Amino acid sequence: MSTTNPQSDAPSDEGAPRGLRRWSRRPADGSPAAAARARRRSKHRRRVANVAGLMAALVLTGTLYSALSPAQATEESGATESSAEAAGRELYERSCITCHGENLEGVPTRGPSLIGVGEAAVYFQVHTGRMPLVRQEAQAPDKPAVFSDEEIDQLMAYVQANGGGPTLPSGDLREGDLTEGGELFRLNCASCHNFVGEGGALSSGKRAPSLEDANDLEIYTAMLSGPENMPVFGDNQLTPEEKRAIVNYVQTIKAQADPGGAGIGRIGPVAEGVVIWVVGVAALLFGIFWMGSKA
Amino acid sequence: MSTRESAPGSTGGADVPGPLHGGPDDDYTPEQLATLSREELDLLGARYDDVQVLHVDPGPEPGSSVERQAVRQVALTFGLAGLAAFAAFVIYVGSGWFLPDWQWTITEGGWSAIFTPMIGALGGLALILVGVGMVVYTKKLLPHETAVQDKHDGSHFDRVTTGATLVGGLHNSGLARRKLITRSLVFMGGGVGLMLLMPLGGLIRNPNTGNPLGTTSWGEGVRLLRDDGSPIRPGDQQPGSLETVFPEVPGGNRESDAATMLIRLRPEQVQVDRPRTGQEEFGYGDYVAYSKICTHAGCPVSLYEQETSRILCPCHQSQFDVTQGAKPVFGPATRPLPQLPITVDDEGFFVARSDYIEAVGPTYWNRERI
Amino acid sequence: MARTATAPGVPTTPLGKAALEVDDRLIVAGPLRRTLNKVFPDHWSFLLGEIALYSFVVLLLSGTYLTFFFDASMREVVYEGTYAPLRGAEMSAAYESTLYISFDVRGGLFMRQLHHWAALLFVASIVVHLTRIFFTGAFRRPRETNWLIGVALLVLSFAMGFTGYSMPDDLLSGTGLRIVSAIILAIPVVGTWVHWAVFNGDYVGEFIVGRMYIVHVLIVPAIILALIALHLLILVKQKHTQFPGPGRTEHNVVGNRLFPAFAGKAGGLFFIVFGVCAALGGLVQINPVWLWGPYNPAQVSAASQPDWYVMFLDGSTRLFPAWDINLPGNYTIPALFWPTLVLPGILFTLLALYPMIERKLTRDTASHHLLQRPRDVPVRTSLGMMAVTFYVVLMISGGNDVISEKFDISLNAMTWVGRIGLVILPPIVYVLTYRICLGLQKHDREVLEHGLETGVIRRLPHGEFIEVHQPLGPVDEHGHGELAYGGAPVPKRMNQVGGARRAIRGFFKPIEEPAQVELEQRRDEHGLAAAESRELTTSGRPSDGGRPQEPRD
């Protein structure tokens, strides 16, 4: 499963009908982008730097796993475990094994298999604090992360080594066209996450979370891994460039001030209706009470 | 003014006072009115309008501390209003001149983000203060009077005389007797009325020509394209993913009823997948394609929950289960989302096998008949 | 020339001379005096309709400004304007010009937001005005015509609002337009024909924005303006209603003359309404279409709602069960038809016909110029509260996904809460309101009969404790008050009848500074103010109702 499709699958640009806007689709590249660009969000920049270093060590292994069946990979990996993987195994056996099983195979009714989810999924789930789970409910809520960044790296290394799957991206995650990102966001993401990522309700108590606190890598890995009910957006569906465009759009809009005054949650008519009654009508009622009172 | 009054119409132009309106003018000569004070004239006029001023609570005594205080309040309010108004004016005019530019830039703050709020705050403040000043003035400095105005019911005299005029006119016209004219009038009225409404016929168009509601641009061999116009191979999507696809026709990604969801089911979903009868072969492997247009009110449904297999419509919360042929499982929608039969062409790209076999989008009166 | 030189009472000032010249030609002095002398009741609730009127004026002013820039066309263009996140995107000219107003016209965003806030306020104030009219019975004969005009204005304001927020052709309003298209299609028999007439073909076509524009800026405003004029004309002709009180009868209006007292307040209110709209327009962002993005039939956002006044229809659509009706011959009446067309049709018909219905049921065909206190008409008040509850449940359901998201409640549960609430809450509210009305009535009668509670406890010789009551007026041999209830507020506390020290009411705090009070008393002694006031109001303070008058005629 996972990113097993060879990159040559990416279709070329032929046969574009009429006025559709096109943009080139490049295969995913693992090469780290210019380090000079990596300075925007200091905390997560560091994360990405860590990950990039880690990646270099893992590139070969990763390629190998993507060719082999994950189950086989699990068996083989035991012998040549790096120190990060060993630390990750320790963390895994302490915090994750109850629900995800001894060999990442998952436990029925408790937790899904982690084979093939890759470090991207681990990063998203653990860094947003969704995992480890406190209790089973409709949906894992995000909360402060339990593990440190270093521990997350170790967990990622362990799961990647033993289960395989999508890896973390590198370089500037906002290196994409803003307008294109907006268009893709409205087509693929807004239906659940609202126009500007405020989040929205899903069926029966589930919900698409707000992207307010999400960092670049979390948004990126969420698209890549499709956590819980979110559909997966593999690299052949949304290319890394398109994902970066979406990340760029989300983060730009989030940071952008509201030119028209208070944003009132940027959710539109519901908030506006509350304001006109609670502020507008109330102020005017107060005004006419005062006008009607005796001097 | 000329004294020659030979030309027609030039007589009667002498500038001498004619009778005025009668009524009060007969009761009160200009000389009498001249003897009355302004207050008396005011009350007299009011009385003619059925208003009786019962009681006047005069404003604060001139020079009293109460008056001085009220005057200060009102002047302060108006002064502040003027100040706020001038400030708003300066910001409006001065932006981009001696103040930073108001033009919007993507920013987390700065002048362009507070330009509109400042205009609103100062402009709003100025207007509110003008209003407050006027009200304070009225409440604190004007005399308060209690006036009573009489109401009159309709006048019997008016009714009878007006009725007589109306009926008299009708009677004199003889329409009641001249039946031929009445009938021709009715006929003429109907005809002219229809003629005047006739141009509205230009609005009417036949919705059934070519069955536009029942068909879309999909058809045999039409490729499934992404929004950017690229075709899709079966290997492109991950299990548990959704892509919005459009037909490969000019303007296909702008068509209101062609948008389709191409969904790759997860293996667990494939196991429980029960397509609608007769549509078992519409999917391709673990891929299924359903219309994105809600069968309830036409919103694009695409809130896909890949674990529960549900598709939620954000407008009215209809929920469809993709493993049950996208049949509605909750909410106001009554029909399943239509399924697009798909396959793969020689080059390995997804194509439609035909158009949707039923009408896409909201239900209408004769939908089932087409 | 000669007559003016000698005639008495002839103006000598330039202004007076100018006025004479005008009146010589237009003969306006009489009508003008009658207008200036019109008496307006002095109660805050009579200003509610004026808020609606003034917000309409604000709408006309700001809307006219917006037409200078808006391009009501669905021509496809590529955006090249100031707002970077959309530069290069394809959109309609309507959406582009809305962005242009927002980002490239100096103060344009302010005007757009001012217009939108004024629109929300317009409908809100109409609704508040309508509830006041309803609960006080001001719609009764002879004012049914004005009630009907008012309901028509309410419906037209919905039409104004809908066309207004749909014109920018953004993703939010486009979704709304799509639903309206589905609603039109849902009309039995002629739905598709009507749709083809409205949209000039299949959804969405190239025509609808241009058509909505002319409806929004010409047709509906013209009708609204005409109806407002008629509404006011009838009001002037019939004169105001008033609450019962001392000196107030079915045949008079007690209050202030238009000029100058009422004109001062009304003018002030205009500026306050304008100012509140302006402040909101600058300080609170409304309908940020640049965040919504251009309309595309394949795109949608979670939490797509209409503006608040249409939200109840969205709610009814969400709650209505999936009941298509299949008729013989393969015809279908879509489920969508009932909550979106039949329900509002019934609601507005009932609303419009309510005066006639009430007249039929109560057989009260008399003319009424005195208002009723809601508690005195418990059935109507309870019916009204029931309707309000029904409406509020629908409105909340229209935003149930937002509530569900913000308060972490299951969306499906919210839908069921709405469905069940819609059926059981209105009757519960009816019963509750009825009981409350009766309780309030009873308390009024009790005070009239036994007097006010003074808080003074007295022990009787045989040991019983009683609270001393202060009668409001003359009492009979049993110590029971002889005053009848007159439909006016009854004082409930000793302070309201001057039982404590003399307090002059202020708005924010009682004004009890000695200087003020003394001044007042001195004036009282001079007999300038108090005598007549007392005579009229009997307890000294008209606004508190004082002692109710004798049973009205």
PDB file of C-alpha atoms in Angstrom, chain A residues 152-286:
ATOM      1  CA  ILE A 152       8.656  11.801  18.569  1.00  0.00           C
ATOM      2  CA  ASP A 153      11.648  11.483  16.277  1.00  0.00           C
ATOM      3  CA  GLN A 154      12.499   8.180  17.914  1.00  0.00           C
ATOM      4  CA  LEU A 155       8.945   6.888  17.599  1.00  0.00           C
ATOM      5  CA  MET A 156       8.886   7.934  13.960  1.00  0.00           C
ATOM      6  CA  ALA A 157      12.132   6.136  13.326  1.00  0.00           C
ATOM      7  CA  TYR A 158      10.799   2.972  14.931  1.00  0.00           C
ATOM      8  CA  VAL A 159       7.490   2.958  13.068  1.00  0.00           C
ATOM      9  CA  GLN A 160       9.097   3.919   9.777  1.00  0.00           C
ATOM     10  CA  ALA A 161      11.683   1.198  10.153  1.00  0.00           C
ATOM     11  CA  ASN A 162       9.196  -1.490  11.078  1.00  0.00           C
ATOM     12  CA  GLY A 163       6.058  -0.487   9.205  1.00  0.00           C
ATOM     13  CA  GLY A 164       7.154   1.690   6.310  1.00  0.00           C
ATOM     14  CA  GLY A 165       4.978   4.301   4.667  1.00  0.00           C
ATOM     15  CA  PRO A 166       4.976   7.970   3.747  1.00  0.00           C
ATOM     16  CA  THR A 167       7.932   9.909   5.033  1.00  0.00           C
ATOM     17  CA  LEU A 168       8.159  13.471   6.199  1.00  0.00           C
ATOM     18  CA  PRO A 169       8.686  16.154   3.596  1.00  0.00           C
ATOM     19  CA  SER A 170      11.669  18.413   3.687  1.00  0.00           C
ATOM     20  CA  GLY A 171      12.434  21.949   2.653  1.00  0.00           C
ATOM     21  CA  ASP A 172      10.150  24.944   2.794  1.00  0.00           C
ATOM     22  CA  LEU A 173       6.657  23.616   3.225  1.00  0.00           C
ATOM     23  CA  ARG A 174       5.190  26.928   2.088  1.00  0.00           C
ATOM     24  CA  GLU A 175       6.938  26.950  -1.246  1.00  0.00           C
ATOM     25  CA  GLY A 176       3.778  26.968  -3.321  1.00  0.00           C
ATOM     26  CA  ASP A 177       1.535  29.300  -5.219  1.00  0.00           C
ATOM     27  CA  LEU A 178      -0.875  31.116  -2.923  1.00  0.00           C
ATOM     28  CA  THR A 179      -3.797  31.361  -5.342  1.00  0.00           C
ATOM     29  CA  GLU A 180      -3.442  27.747  -6.429  1.00  0.00           C
ATOM     30  CA  GLY A 181      -3.326  26.746  -2.793  1.00  0.00           C
ATOM     31  CA  GLY A 182      -6.556  28.638  -2.159  1.00  0.00           C
ATOM     32  CA  GLU A 183      -8.273  26.974  -5.092  1.00  0.00           C
ATOM     33  CA  LEU A 184      -7.144  23.519  -3.954  1.00  0.00           C
ATOM     34  CA  PHE A 185      -8.087  24.269  -0.368  1.00  0.00           C
ATOM     35  CA  ARG A 186     -11.623  25.255  -1.361  1.00  0.00           C
ATOM     36  CA  LEU A 187     -11.974  22.194  -3.567  1.00  0.00           C
ATOM     37  CA  ASN A 188     -10.506  19.587  -1.233  1.00  0.00           C
ATOM     38  CA  CYS A 189     -10.413  20.922   2.302  1.00  0.00           C
ATOM     39  CA  ALA A 190     -12.990  23.672   2.836  1.00  0.00           C
ATOM     40  CA  SER A 191     -15.913  21.254   2.695  1.00  0.00           C
ATOM     41  CA  CYS A 192     -14.941  19.993   6.147  1.00  0.00           C
ATOM     42  CA  HIS A 193     -12.509  22.550   7.543  1.00  0.00           C
ATOM     43  CA  ASN A 194     -14.551  25.620   6.551  1.00  0.00           C
ATOM     44  CA  PHE A 195     -13.543  28.446   4.206  1.00  0.00           C
ATOM     45  CA  VAL A 196     -10.445  29.435   6.110  1.00  0.00           C
ATOM     46  CA  GLY A 197      -9.782  26.404   8.261  1.00  0.00           C
ATOM     47  CA  GLU A 198     -12.032  27.239  11.190  1.00  0.00           C
ATOM     48  CA  GLY A 199     -13.155  23.636  11.346  1.00  0.00           C
ATOM     49  CA  GLY A 200     -16.597  22.161  11.067  1.00  0.00           C
ATOM     50  CA  ALA A 201     -18.948  19.504  12.342  1.00  0.00           C
ATOM     51  CA  LEU A 202     -19.148  16.011  10.877  1.00  0.00           C
ATOM     52  CA  SER A 203     -21.702  13.317  11.508  1.00  0.00           C
ATOM     53  CA  SER A 204     -22.466  11.969  14.972  1.00  0.00           C
ATOM     54  CA  GLY A 205     -20.111  13.990  17.147  1.00  0.00           C
ATOM     55  CA  LYS A 206     -17.077  13.854  14.903  1.00  0.00           C
ATOM     56  CA  ARG A 207     -15.592  17.015  13.561  1.00  0.00           C
ATOM     57  CA  ALA A 208     -12.993  18.428  11.287  1.00  0.00           C
ATOM     58  CA  PRO A 209     -10.669  20.301  13.616  1.00  0.00           C
ATOM     59  CA  SER A 210      -9.756  23.950  13.325  1.00  0.00           C
ATOM     60  CA  LEU A 211      -6.407  24.559  11.656  1.00  0.00           C
ATOM     61  CA  GLU A 212      -5.798  27.498  13.967  1.00  0.00           C
ATOM     62  CA  ASP A 213      -2.947  25.892  15.902  1.00  0.00           C
ATOM     63  CA  ALA A 214      -1.677  23.564  13.212  1.00  0.00           C
ATOM     64  CA  ASN A 215       1.886  24.022  12.059  1.00  0.00           C
ATOM     65  CA  ASP A 216       3.084  23.493   8.487  1.00  0.00           C
ATOM     66  CA  LEU A 217       4.259  19.961   9.042  1.00  0.00           C
ATOM     67  CA  GLU A 218       1.086  18.916  10.820  1.00  0.00           C
ATOM     68  CA  ILE A 219      -1.048  20.138   7.930  1.00  0.00           C
ATOM     69  CA  TYR A 220       1.252  18.460   5.460  1.00  0.00           C
ATOM     70  CA  THR A 221       1.407  15.126   7.270  1.00  0.00           C
ATOM     71  CA  ALA A 222      -2.359  15.180   7.821  1.00  0.00           C
ATOM     72  CA  MET A 223      -2.887  15.379   4.060  1.00  0.00           C
ATOM     73  CA  LEU A 224      -0.324  12.700   3.500  1.00  0.00           C
ATOM     74  CA  SER A 225      -1.608  10.232   6.060  1.00  0.00           C
ATOM     75  CA  GLY A 226      -5.338  10.936   6.264  1.00  0.00           C
ATOM     76  CA  PRO A 227      -5.751  10.626  10.015  1.00  0.00           C
ATOM     77  CA  GLU A 228      -8.974   9.094  11.295  1.00  0.00           C
ATOM     78  CA  ASN A 229     -11.863  10.129   9.076  1.00  0.00           C
ATOM     79  CA  MET A 230      -9.908  12.508   6.900  1.00  0.00           C
ATOM     80  CA  PRO A 231      -9.397  11.184   3.389  1.00  0.00           C
ATOM     81  CA  VAL A 232      -5.827  10.483   2.314  1.00  0.00           C
ATOM     82  CA  PHE A 233      -4.242  12.833  -0.210  1.00  0.00           C
ATOM     83  CA  GLY A 234      -1.314  10.820  -1.555  1.00  0.00           C
ATOM     84  CA  ASP A 235       1.478  12.426  -3.494  1.00  0.00           C
ATOM     85  CA  ASN A 236       0.026  11.330  -6.802  1.00  0.00           C
ATOM     86  CA  GLN A 237      -3.279  12.959  -5.981  1.00  0.00           C
ATOM     87  CA  LEU A 238      -1.993  16.208  -4.550  1.00  0.00           C
ATOM     88  CA  THR A 239       1.617  16.613  -5.551  1.00  0.00           C
ATOM     89  CA  PRO A 240       4.082  17.863  -2.938  1.00  0.00           C
ATOM     90  CA  GLU A 241       3.983  21.241  -4.687  1.00  0.00           C
ATOM     91  CA  GLU A 242       0.235  21.352  -4.374  1.00  0.00           C
ATOM     92  CA  LYS A 243       0.414  20.352  -0.734  1.00  0.00           C
ATOM     93  CA  ARG A 244       2.923  23.124  -0.148  1.00  0.00           C
ATOM     94  CA  ALA A 245       0.601  25.535  -1.904  1.00  0.00           C
ATOM     95  CA  ILE A 246      -2.215  24.508   0.393  1.00  0.00           C
ATOM     96  CA  VAL A 247      -0.006  24.855   3.472  1.00  0.00           C
ATOM     97  CA  ASN A 248       1.075  28.258   2.232  1.00  0.00           C
ATOM     98  CA  TYR A 249      -2.535  29.339   1.711  1.00  0.00           C
ATOM     99  CA  VAL A 250      -3.728  28.108   5.093  1.00  0.00           C
ATOM    100  CA  GLN A 251      -0.870  29.691   7.004  1.00  0.00           C
ATOM    101  CA  THR A 252      -1.021  32.957   5.045  1.00  0.00           C
ATOM    102  CA  ILE A 253      -4.749  33.366   5.596  1.00  0.00           C
ATOM    103  CA  LYS A 254      -4.402  32.482   9.258  1.00  0.00           C
ATOM    104  CA  ALA A 255      -1.724  35.096   9.807  1.00  0.00           C
ATOM    105  CA  GLN A 256      -3.452  37.715   7.718  1.00  0.00           C
ATOM    106  CA  ALA A 257      -5.228  40.455   9.630  1.00  0.00           C
ATOM    107  CA  ASP A 258      -8.895  41.148   9.028  1.00  0.00           C
ATOM    108  CA  PRO A 259      -9.065  44.407   7.067  1.00  0.00           C
ATOM    109  CA  GLY A 260     -12.681  45.001   8.029  1.00  0.00           C
ATOM    110  CA  GLY A 261     -12.310  44.968  11.799  1.00  0.00           C
ATOM    111  CA  ALA A 262     -12.966  42.145  14.234  1.00  0.00           C
ATOM    112  CA  GLY A 263     -13.092  38.827  12.415  1.00  0.00           C
ATOM    113  CA  ILE A 264     -15.790  37.352  14.728  1.00  0.00           C
ATOM    114  CA  GLY A 265     -14.481  33.862  14.119  1.00  0.00           C
ATOM    115  CA  ARG A 266     -14.547  34.196  10.317  1.00  0.00           C
ATOM    116  CA  ILE A 267     -17.504  31.855  10.204  1.00  0.00           C
ATOM    117  CA  GLY A 268     -19.959  34.166   8.518  1.00  0.00           C
ATOM    118  CA  PRO A 269     -23.687  34.591   9.057  1.00  0.00           C
ATOM    119  CA  VAL A 270     -24.128  32.828  12.405  1.00  0.00           C
ATOM    120  CA  ALA A 271     -21.647  35.101  14.154  1.00  0.00           C
ATOM    121  CA  GLU A 272     -22.937  38.114  12.233  1.00  0.00           C
ATOM    122  CA  GLY A 273     -26.485  37.338  13.312  1.00  0.00           C
ATOM    123  CA  VAL A 274     -25.399  37.126  16.922  1.00  0.00           C
ATOM    124  CA  VAL A 275     -23.586  40.469  16.632  1.00  0.00           C
ATOM    125  CA  ILE A 276     -26.490  42.352  15.073  1.00  0.00           C
ATOM    126  CA  TRP A 277     -28.815  41.242  17.859  1.00  0.00           C
ATOM    127  CA  VAL A 278     -26.477  41.331  20.819  1.00  0.00           C
ATOM    128  CA  VAL A 279     -24.637  44.496  19.809  1.00  0.00           C
ATOM    129  CA  GLY A 280     -26.660  46.367  17.188  1.00  0.00           C
ATOM    130  CA  VAL A 281     -30.230  45.873  18.327  1.00  0.00           C
ATOM    131  CA  ALA A 282     -29.263  45.877  21.993  1.00  0.00           C
ATOM    132  CA  ALA A 283     -27.393  49.181  21.648  1.00  0.00           C
ATOM    133  CA  LEU A 284     -30.318  50.805  19.882  1.00  0.00           C
ATOM    134  CA  LEU A 285     -32.852  49.480  22.387  1.00  0.00           C
ATOM    135  CA  PHE A 286     -30.693  50.942  25.108  1.00  0.00           C
TER     136      PHE A 286
END
